mmCIF file of N, CA and C in Angstrom:
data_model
loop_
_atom_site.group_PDB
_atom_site.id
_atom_site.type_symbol
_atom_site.label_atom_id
_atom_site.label_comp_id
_atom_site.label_asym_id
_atom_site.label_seq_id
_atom_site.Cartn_x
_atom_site.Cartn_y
_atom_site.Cartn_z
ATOM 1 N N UNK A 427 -35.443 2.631 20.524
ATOM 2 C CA UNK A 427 -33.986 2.648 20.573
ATOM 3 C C UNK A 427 -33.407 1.524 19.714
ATOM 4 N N UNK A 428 -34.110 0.337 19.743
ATOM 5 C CA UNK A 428 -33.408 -1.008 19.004
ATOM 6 C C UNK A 428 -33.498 -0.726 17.488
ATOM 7 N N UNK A 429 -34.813 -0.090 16.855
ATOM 8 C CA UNK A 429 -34.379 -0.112 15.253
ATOM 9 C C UNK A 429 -33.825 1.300 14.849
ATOM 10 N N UNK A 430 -33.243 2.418 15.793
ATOM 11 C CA UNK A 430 -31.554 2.963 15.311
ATOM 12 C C UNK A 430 -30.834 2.093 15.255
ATOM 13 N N UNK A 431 -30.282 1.308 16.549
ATOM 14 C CA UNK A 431 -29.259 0.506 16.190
ATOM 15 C C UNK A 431 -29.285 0.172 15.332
ATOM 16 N N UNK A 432 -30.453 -0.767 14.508
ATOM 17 C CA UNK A 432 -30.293 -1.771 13.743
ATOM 18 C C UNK A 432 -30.463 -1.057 12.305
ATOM 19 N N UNK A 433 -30.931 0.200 12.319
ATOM 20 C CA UNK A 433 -30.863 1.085 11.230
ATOM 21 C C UNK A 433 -28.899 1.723 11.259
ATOM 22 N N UNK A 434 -28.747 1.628 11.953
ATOM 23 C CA UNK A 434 -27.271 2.157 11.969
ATOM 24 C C UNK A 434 -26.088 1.305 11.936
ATOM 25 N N UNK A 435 -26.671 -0.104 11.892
ATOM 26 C CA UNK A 435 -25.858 -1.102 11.921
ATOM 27 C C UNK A 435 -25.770 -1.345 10.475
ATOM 28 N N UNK A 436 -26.988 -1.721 9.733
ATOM 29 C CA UNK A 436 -27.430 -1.678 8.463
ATOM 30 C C UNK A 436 -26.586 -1.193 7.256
ATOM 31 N N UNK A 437 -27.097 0.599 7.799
ATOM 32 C CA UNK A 437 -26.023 1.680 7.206
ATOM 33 C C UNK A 437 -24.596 1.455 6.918
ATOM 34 N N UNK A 438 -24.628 0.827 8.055
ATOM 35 C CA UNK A 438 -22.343 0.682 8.212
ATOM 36 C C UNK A 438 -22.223 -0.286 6.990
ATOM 37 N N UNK A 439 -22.817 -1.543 6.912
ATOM 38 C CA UNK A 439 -22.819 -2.824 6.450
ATOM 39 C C UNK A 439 -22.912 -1.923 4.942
ATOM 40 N N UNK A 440 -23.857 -1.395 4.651
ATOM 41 C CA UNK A 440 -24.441 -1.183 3.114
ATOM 42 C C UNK A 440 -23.142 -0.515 2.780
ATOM 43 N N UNK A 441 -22.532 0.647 3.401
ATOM 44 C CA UNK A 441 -21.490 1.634 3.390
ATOM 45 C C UNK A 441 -20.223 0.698 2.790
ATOM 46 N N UNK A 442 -19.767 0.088 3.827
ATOM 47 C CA UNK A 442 -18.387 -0.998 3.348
ATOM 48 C C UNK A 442 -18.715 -1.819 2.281
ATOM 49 N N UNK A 443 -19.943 -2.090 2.708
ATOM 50 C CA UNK A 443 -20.082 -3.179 1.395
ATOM 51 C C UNK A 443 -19.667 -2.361 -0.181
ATOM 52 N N UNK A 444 -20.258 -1.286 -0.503
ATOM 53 C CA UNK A 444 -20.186 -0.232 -1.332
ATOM 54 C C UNK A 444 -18.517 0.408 -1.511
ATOM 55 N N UNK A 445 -18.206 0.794 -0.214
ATOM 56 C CA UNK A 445 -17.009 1.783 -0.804
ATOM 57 C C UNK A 445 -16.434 1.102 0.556
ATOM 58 N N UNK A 446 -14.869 1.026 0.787
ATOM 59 C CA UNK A 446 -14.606 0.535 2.245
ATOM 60 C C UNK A 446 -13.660 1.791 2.362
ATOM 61 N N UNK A 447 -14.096 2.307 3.666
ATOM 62 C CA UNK A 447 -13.485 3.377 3.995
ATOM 63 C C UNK A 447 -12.428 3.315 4.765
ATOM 64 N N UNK A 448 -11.981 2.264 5.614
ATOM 65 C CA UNK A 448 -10.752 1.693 5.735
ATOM 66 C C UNK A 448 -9.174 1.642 4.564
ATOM 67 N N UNK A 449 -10.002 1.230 3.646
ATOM 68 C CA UNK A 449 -8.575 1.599 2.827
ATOM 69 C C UNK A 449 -8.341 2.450 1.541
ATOM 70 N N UNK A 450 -9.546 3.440 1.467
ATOM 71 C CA UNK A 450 -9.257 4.119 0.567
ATOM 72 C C UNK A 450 -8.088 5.263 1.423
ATOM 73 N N UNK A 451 -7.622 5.901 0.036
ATOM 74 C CA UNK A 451 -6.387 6.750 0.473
ATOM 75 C C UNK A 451 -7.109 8.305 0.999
ATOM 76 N N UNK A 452 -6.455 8.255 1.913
ATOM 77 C CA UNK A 452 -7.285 9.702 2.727
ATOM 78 C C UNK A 452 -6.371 11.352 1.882
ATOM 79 N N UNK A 453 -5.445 11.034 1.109
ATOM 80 C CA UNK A 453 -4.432 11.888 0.964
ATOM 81 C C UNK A 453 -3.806 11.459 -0.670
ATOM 82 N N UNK A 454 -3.319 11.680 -1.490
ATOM 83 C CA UNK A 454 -1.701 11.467 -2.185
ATOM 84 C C UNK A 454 -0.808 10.375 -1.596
ATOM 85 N N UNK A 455 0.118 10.676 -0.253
ATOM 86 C CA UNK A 455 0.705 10.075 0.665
ATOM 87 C C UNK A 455 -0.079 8.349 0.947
ATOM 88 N N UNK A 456 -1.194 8.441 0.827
ATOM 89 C CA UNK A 456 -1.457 7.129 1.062
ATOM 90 C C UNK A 456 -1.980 6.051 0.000
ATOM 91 N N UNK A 457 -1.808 6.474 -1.121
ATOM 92 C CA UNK A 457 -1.718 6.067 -2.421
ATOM 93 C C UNK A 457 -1.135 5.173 -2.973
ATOM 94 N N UNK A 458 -1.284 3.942 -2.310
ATOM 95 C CA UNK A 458 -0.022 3.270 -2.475
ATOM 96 C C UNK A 458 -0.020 2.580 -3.898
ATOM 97 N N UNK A 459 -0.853 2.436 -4.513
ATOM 98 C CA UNK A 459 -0.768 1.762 -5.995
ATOM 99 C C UNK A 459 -0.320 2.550 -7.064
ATOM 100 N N UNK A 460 -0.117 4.649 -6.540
ATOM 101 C CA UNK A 460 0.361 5.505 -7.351
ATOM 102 C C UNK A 460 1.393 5.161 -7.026
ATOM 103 N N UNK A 461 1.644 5.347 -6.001
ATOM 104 C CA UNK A 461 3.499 5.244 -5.062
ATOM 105 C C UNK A 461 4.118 3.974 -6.117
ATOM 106 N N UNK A 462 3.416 3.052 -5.690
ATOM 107 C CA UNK A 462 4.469 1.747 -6.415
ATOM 108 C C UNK A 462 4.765 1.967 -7.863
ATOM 109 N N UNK A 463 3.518 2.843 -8.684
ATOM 110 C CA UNK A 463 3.402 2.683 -10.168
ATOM 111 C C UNK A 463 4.879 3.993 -10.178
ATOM 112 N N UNK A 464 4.787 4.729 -9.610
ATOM 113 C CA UNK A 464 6.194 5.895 -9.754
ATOM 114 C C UNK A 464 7.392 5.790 -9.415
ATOM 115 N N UNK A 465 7.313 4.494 -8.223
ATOM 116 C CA UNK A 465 8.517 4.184 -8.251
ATOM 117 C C UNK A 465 9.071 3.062 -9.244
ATOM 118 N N UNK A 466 7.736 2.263 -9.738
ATOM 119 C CA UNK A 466 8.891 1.507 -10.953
ATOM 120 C C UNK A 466 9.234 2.444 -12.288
ATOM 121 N N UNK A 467 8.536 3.489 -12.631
ATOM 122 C CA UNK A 467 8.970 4.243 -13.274
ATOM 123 C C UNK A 467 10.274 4.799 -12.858
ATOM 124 N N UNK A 468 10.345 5.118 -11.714
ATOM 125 C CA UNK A 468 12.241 5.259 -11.941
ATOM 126 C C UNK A 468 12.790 4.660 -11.698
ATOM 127 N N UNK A 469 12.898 3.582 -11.365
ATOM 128 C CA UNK A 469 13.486 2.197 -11.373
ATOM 129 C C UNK A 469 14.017 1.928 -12.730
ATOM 130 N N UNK A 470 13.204 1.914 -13.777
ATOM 131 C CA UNK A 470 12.934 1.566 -15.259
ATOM 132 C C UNK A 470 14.165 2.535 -15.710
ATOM 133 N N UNK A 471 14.372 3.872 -15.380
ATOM 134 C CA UNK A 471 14.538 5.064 -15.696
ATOM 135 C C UNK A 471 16.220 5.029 -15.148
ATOM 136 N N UNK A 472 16.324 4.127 -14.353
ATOM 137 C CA UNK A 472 17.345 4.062 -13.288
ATOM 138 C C UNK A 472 17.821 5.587 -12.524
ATOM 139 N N UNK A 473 16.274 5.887 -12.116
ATOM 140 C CA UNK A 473 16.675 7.333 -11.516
ATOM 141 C C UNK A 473 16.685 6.707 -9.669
ATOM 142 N N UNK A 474 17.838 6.508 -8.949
ATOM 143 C CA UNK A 474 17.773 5.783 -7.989
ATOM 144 C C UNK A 474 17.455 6.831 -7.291
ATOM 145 N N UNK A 475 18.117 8.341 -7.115
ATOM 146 C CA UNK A 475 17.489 8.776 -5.859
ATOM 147 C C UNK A 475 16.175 9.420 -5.729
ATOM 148 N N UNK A 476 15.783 9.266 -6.993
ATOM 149 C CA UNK A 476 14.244 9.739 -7.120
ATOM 150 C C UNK A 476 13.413 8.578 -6.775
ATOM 151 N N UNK A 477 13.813 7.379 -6.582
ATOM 152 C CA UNK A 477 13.487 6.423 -6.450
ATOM 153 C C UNK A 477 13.376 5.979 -4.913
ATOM 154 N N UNK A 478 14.312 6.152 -4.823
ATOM 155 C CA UNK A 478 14.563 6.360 -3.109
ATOM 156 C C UNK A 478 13.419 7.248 -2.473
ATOM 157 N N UNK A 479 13.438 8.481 -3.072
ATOM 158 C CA UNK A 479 12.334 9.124 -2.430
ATOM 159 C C UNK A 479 10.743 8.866 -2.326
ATOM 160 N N UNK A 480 10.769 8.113 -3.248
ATOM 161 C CA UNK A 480 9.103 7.871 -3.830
ATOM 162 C C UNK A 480 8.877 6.398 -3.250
ATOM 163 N N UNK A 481 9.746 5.966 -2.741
ATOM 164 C CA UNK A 481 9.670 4.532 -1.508
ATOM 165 C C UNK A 481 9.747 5.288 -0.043
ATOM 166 N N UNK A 482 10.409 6.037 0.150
ATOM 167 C CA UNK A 482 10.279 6.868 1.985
ATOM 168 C C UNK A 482 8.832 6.944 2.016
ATOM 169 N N UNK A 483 8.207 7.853 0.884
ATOM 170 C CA UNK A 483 6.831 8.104 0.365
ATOM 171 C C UNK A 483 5.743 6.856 0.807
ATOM 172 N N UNK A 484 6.567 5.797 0.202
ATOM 173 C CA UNK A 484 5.456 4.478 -0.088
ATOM 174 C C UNK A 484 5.719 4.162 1.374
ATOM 175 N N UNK A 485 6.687 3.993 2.213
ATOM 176 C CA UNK A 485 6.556 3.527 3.821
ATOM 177 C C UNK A 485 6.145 4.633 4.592
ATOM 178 N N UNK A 486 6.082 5.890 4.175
ATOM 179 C CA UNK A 486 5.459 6.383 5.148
ATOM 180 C C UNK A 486 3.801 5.966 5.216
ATOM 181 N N UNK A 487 3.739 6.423 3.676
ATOM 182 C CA UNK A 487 2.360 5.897 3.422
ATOM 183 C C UNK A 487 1.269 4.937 4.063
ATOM 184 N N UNK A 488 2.152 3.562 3.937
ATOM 185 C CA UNK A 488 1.807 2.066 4.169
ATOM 186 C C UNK A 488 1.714 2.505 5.725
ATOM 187 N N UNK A 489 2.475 3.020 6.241
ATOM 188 C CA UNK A 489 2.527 3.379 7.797
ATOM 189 C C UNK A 489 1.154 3.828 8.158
ATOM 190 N N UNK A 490 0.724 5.013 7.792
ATOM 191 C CA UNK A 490 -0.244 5.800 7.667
ATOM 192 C C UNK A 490 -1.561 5.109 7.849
ATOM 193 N N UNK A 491 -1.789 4.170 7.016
ATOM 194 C CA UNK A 491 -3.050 3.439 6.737
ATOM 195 C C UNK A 491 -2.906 1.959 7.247
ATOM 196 N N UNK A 492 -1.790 1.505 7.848
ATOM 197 C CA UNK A 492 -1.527 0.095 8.134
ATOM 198 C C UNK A 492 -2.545 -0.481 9.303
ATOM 199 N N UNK A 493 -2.839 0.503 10.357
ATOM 200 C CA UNK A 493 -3.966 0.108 11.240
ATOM 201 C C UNK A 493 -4.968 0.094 11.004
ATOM 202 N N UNK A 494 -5.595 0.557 9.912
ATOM 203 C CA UNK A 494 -7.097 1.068 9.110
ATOM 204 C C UNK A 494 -7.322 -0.345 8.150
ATOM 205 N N UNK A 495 -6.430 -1.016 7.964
ATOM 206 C CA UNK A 495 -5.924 -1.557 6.771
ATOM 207 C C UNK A 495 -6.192 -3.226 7.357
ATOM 208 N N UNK A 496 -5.897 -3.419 8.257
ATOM 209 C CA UNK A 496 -5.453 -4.457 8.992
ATOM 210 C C UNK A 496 -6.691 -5.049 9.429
ATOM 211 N N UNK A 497 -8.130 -4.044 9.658
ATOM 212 C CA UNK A 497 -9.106 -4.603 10.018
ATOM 213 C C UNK A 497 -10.206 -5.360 9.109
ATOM 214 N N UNK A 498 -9.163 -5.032 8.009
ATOM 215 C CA UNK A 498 -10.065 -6.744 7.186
ATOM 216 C C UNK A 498 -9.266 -6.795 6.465
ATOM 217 N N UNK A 499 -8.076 -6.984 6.538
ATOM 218 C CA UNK A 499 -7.049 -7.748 5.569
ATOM 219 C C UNK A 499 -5.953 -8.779 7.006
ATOM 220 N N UNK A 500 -5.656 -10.233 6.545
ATOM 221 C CA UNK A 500 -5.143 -10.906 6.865
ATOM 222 C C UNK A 500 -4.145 -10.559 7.335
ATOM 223 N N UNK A 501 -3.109 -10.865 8.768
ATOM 224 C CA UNK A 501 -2.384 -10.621 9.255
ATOM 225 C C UNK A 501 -1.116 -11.399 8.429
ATOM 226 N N UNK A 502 -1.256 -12.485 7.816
ATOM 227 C CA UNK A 502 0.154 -12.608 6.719
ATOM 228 C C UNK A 502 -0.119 -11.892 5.631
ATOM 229 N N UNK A 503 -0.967 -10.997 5.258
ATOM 230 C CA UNK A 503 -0.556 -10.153 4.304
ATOM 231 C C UNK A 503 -0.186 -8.618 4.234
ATOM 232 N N UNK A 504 -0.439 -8.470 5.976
ATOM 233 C CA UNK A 504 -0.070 -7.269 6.653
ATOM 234 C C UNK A 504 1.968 -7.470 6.856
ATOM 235 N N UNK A 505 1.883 -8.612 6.919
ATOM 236 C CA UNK A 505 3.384 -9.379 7.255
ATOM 237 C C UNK A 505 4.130 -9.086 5.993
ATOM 238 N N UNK A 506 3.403 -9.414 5.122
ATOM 239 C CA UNK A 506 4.120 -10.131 3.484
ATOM 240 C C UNK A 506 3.948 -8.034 3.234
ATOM 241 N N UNK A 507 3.406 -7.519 3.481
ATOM 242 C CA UNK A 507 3.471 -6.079 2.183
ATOM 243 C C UNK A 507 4.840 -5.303 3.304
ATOM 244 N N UNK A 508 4.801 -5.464 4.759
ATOM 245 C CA UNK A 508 5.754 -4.743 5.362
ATOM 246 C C UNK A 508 7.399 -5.404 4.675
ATOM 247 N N UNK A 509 7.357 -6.475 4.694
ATOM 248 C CA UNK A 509 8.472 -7.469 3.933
ATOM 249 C C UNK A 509 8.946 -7.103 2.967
ATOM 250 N N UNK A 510 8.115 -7.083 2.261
ATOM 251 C CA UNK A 510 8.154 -6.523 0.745
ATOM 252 C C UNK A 510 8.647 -5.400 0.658
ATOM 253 N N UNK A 511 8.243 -4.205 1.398
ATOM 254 C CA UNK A 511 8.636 -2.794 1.183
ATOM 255 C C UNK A 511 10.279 -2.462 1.629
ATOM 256 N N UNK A 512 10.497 -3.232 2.848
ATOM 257 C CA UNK A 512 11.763 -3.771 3.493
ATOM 258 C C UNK A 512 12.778 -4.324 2.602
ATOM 259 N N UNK A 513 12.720 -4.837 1.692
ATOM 260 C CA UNK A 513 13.256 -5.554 0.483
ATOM 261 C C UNK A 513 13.224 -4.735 -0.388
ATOM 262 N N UNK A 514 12.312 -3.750 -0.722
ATOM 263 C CA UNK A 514 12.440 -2.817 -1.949
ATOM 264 C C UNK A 514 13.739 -1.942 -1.372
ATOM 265 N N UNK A 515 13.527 -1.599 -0.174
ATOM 266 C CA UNK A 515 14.227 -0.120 0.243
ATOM 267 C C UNK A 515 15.394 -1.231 -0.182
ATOM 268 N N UNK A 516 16.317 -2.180 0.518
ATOM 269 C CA UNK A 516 17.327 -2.574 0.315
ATOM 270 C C UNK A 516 17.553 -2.648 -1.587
ATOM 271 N N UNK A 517 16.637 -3.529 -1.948
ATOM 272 C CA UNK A 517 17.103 -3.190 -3.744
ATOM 273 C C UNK A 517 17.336 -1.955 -4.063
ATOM 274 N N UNK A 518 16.366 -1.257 -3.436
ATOM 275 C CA UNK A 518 16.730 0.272 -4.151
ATOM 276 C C UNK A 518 18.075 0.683 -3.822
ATOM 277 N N UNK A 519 19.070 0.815 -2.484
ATOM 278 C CA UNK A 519 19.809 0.939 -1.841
ATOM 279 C C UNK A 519 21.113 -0.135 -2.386
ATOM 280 N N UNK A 520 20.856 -0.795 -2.980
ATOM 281 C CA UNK A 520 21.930 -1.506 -3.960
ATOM 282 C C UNK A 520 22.078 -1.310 -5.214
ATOM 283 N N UNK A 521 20.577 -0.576 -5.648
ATOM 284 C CA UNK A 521 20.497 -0.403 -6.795
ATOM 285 C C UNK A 521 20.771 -1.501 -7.964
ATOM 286 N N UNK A 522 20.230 -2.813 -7.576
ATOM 287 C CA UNK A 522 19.523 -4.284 -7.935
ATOM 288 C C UNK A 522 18.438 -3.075 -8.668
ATOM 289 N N UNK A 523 18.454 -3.184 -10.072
ATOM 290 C CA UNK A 523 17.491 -2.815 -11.160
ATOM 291 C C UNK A 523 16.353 -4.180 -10.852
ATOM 292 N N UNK A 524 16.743 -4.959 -11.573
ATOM 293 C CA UNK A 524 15.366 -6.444 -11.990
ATOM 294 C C UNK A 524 15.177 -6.810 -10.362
ATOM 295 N N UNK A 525 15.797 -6.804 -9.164
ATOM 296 C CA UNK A 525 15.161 -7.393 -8.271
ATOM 297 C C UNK A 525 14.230 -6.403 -7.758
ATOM 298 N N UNK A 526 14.585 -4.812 -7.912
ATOM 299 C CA UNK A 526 13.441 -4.007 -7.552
ATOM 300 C C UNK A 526 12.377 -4.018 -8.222
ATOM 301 N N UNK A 527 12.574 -4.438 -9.102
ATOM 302 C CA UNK A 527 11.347 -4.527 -10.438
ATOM 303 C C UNK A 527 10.491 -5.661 -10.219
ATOM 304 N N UNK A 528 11.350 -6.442 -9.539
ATOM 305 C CA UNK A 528 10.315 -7.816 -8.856
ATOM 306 C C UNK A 528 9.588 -7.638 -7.861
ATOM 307 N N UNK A 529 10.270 -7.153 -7.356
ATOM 308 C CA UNK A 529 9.664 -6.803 -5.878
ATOM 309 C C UNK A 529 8.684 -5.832 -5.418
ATOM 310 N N UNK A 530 8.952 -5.039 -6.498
ATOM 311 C CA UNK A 530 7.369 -4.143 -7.073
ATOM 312 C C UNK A 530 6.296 -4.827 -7.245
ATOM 313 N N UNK A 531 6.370 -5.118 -8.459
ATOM 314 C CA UNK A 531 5.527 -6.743 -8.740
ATOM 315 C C UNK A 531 4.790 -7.135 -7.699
ATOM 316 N N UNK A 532 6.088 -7.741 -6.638
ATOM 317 C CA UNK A 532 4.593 -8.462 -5.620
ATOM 318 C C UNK A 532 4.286 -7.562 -4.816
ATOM 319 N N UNK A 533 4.579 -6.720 -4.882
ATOM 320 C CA UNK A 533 4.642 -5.458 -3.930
ATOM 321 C C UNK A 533 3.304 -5.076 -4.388
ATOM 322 N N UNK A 534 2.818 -4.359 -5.406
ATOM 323 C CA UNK A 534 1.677 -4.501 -6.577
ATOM 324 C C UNK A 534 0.096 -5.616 -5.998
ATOM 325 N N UNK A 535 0.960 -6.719 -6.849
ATOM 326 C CA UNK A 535 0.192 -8.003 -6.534
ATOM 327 C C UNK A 535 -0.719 -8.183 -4.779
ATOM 328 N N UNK A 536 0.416 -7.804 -3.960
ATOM 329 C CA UNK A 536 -0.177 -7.902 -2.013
ATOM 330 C C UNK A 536 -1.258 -6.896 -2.132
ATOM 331 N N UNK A 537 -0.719 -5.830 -2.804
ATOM 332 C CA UNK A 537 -1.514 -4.745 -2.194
ATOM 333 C C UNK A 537 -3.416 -4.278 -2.529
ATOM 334 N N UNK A 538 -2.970 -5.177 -4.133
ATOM 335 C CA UNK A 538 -4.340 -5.079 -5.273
ATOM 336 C C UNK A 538 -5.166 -6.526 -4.385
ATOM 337 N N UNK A 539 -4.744 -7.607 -3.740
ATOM 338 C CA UNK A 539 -5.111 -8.567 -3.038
ATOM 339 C C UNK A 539 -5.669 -8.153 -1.457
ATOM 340 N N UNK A 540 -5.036 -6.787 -0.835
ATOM 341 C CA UNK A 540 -5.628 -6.586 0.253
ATOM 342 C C UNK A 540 -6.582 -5.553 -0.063
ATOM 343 N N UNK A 541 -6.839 -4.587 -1.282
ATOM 344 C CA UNK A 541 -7.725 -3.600 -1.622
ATOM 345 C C UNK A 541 -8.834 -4.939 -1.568
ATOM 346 N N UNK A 542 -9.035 -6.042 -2.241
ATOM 347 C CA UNK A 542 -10.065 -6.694 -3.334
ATOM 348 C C UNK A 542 -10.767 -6.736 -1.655
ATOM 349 N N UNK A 543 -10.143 -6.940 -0.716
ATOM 350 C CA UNK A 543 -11.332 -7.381 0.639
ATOM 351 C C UNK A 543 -11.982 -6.626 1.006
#
């Protein structure tokens, strides 16, 4: 019985180590590095309500995978990407061109920082 476990413990370890199945995108919808790259494209484009839509997209998304996500990424950076997205919807919703464009950015930056774990 002890070397399954330890054959199955092994397995898990080699598995994450390799591919982490926690945060790859199970769907489109959970895509979040497409999501961000399409919404600064209409940002750029100043297509706001297409823009609008392709952020509902990116929070549903982030929603989606946020508990999967959380089990090896830092709880201030679980803090800092919900923040961030919170701040986009409002730029977008003012239609602040360069501050949405920033805020992508780190929006970008959090997210390529919680994939790297």
């Amino acid at each position: 019985m002890k070397p399954i476990i330890v054959v199955c413990v092994l397995t898990l370890f080699l598995l994450t180590g390799c591919f982490n199945p926690f945060k790859a995108p199970m769907n489109e919808q959970q895509d979040l590095r497409k999501l961000i790259e399409k919404t600064q494209e209409q940002i750029k484009n100043e297509q706001w309500e297409e823009a609008k839509t392709i952020q509902k997209r990116l929070q549903i998304g982030w929603g989606q995978i946020r508990n999967r996500v959380s089990l090896n990424a830092s709880s201030s950076d679980i803090t800092d990407l919900d923040i961030s997205i919170e701040q986009l919807t409002t730029y977008i919703e003012e239609k602040e061109r360069a501050l949405a464009l920033a805020e992508l950015g780190k929006l970008k930056q959090i997210w390529e920082g919680i994939a790297r774990l």
